[in-house]
Amino acid sequence: FTALVTVVRVAAVAVVPPLLAWGAAALGRRAAIPLSVVFAVPLTFATPVFAAVATRLHAATGMSATATGARLGVLGFNGTYALL
């Protein structure tokens, strides 16, 4: 599990950002949207989404109800926070 957390974190920090930057640059040239807006919009929605997911995770029937679900929840949050 520790190795999997490391792989997710490395992917979130070293692989995804260059791909996002390339996509944002391509989109910015086509749509005339400032790159600052392209990068700021996901950050705007991150907090409410994390609050909703955390509420769902802690419900009796949520992801935390099983060991596998809890592991997936930790991996998802870890990778997303590293990316943000």
XYZ file of C-alpha atoms in Angstrom:
84
model
C 0.000 0.000 0.000
C 2.872 2.382 0.779
C 4.404 1.740 -2.636
C 1.030 2.392 -4.265
C 0.689 5.698 -2.367
C 4.164 6.655 -3.610
C 3.296 5.798 -7.221
C 0.063 7.821 -7.074
C 1.862 10.806 -5.531
C 4.686 10.721 -8.092
C 2.162 10.508 -10.928
C 0.205 13.411 -9.459
C 3.305 15.574 -9.084
C 5.520 14.563 -12.005
C 3.244 13.269 -14.776
C -0.141 14.995 -14.594
C 0.991 18.668 -14.299
C 3.017 18.663 -17.540
C 0.072 17.060 -19.334
C -2.291 19.671 -17.891
C 0.081 22.477 -18.865
C 0.317 21.158 -22.412
C -3.487 20.874 -22.630
C -4.012 24.329 -21.143
C -1.534 25.854 -23.568
C -3.275 24.178 -26.501
C -6.686 25.274 -25.217
C -5.457 28.800 -24.524
C -4.282 29.225 -28.107
C -7.612 28.021 -29.511
C -10.136 29.554 -27.125
C -8.439 32.803 -26.108
C -8.944 31.895 -22.436
C -6.223 33.194 -20.121
C -4.145 30.373 -18.660
C -4.704 31.730 -15.164
C -8.433 31.072 -15.571
C -7.817 27.572 -16.907
C -5.751 26.700 -13.838
C -7.901 28.551 -11.268
C -11.281 26.994 -12.119
C -10.444 23.465 -10.862
C -9.090 24.935 -7.617
C -12.363 26.803 -7.114
C -14.394 23.611 -7.177
C -11.930 21.450 -5.219
C -12.986 22.441 -1.700
C -16.751 21.825 -2.062
C -16.108 18.553 -3.855
C -13.717 17.361 -1.144
C -16.253 18.309 1.541
C -18.972 16.295 -0.204
C -16.698 13.307 -0.757
C -15.478 13.378 2.848
C -19.074 13.367 4.063
C -19.811 10.382 1.830
C -16.670 8.552 2.958
C -17.649 8.773 6.607
C -21.207 7.563 6.071
C -22.009 4.052 7.291
C -22.409 2.810 3.711
C -19.607 4.942 2.239
C -16.148 4.023 1.063
C -14.748 3.894 4.603
C -17.116 1.022 5.419
C -14.665 -1.434 3.818
C -10.888 -1.689 3.957
C -10.595 -1.554 0.160
C -12.818 1.502 -0.029
C -10.779 3.258 2.640
C -7.555 2.529 0.769
C -9.013 3.884 -2.468
C -10.233 6.965 -0.637
C -6.775 7.623 0.802
C -5.150 7.165 -2.610
C -7.651 9.461 -4.291
C -7.329 12.233 -1.733
C -3.551 11.911 -1.564
C -3.111 12.151 -5.324
C -5.571 14.993 -5.728
C -4.109 17.080 -2.920
C -0.612 16.529 -4.316
C -1.825 17.683 -7.717
C -3.509 20.776 -6.314
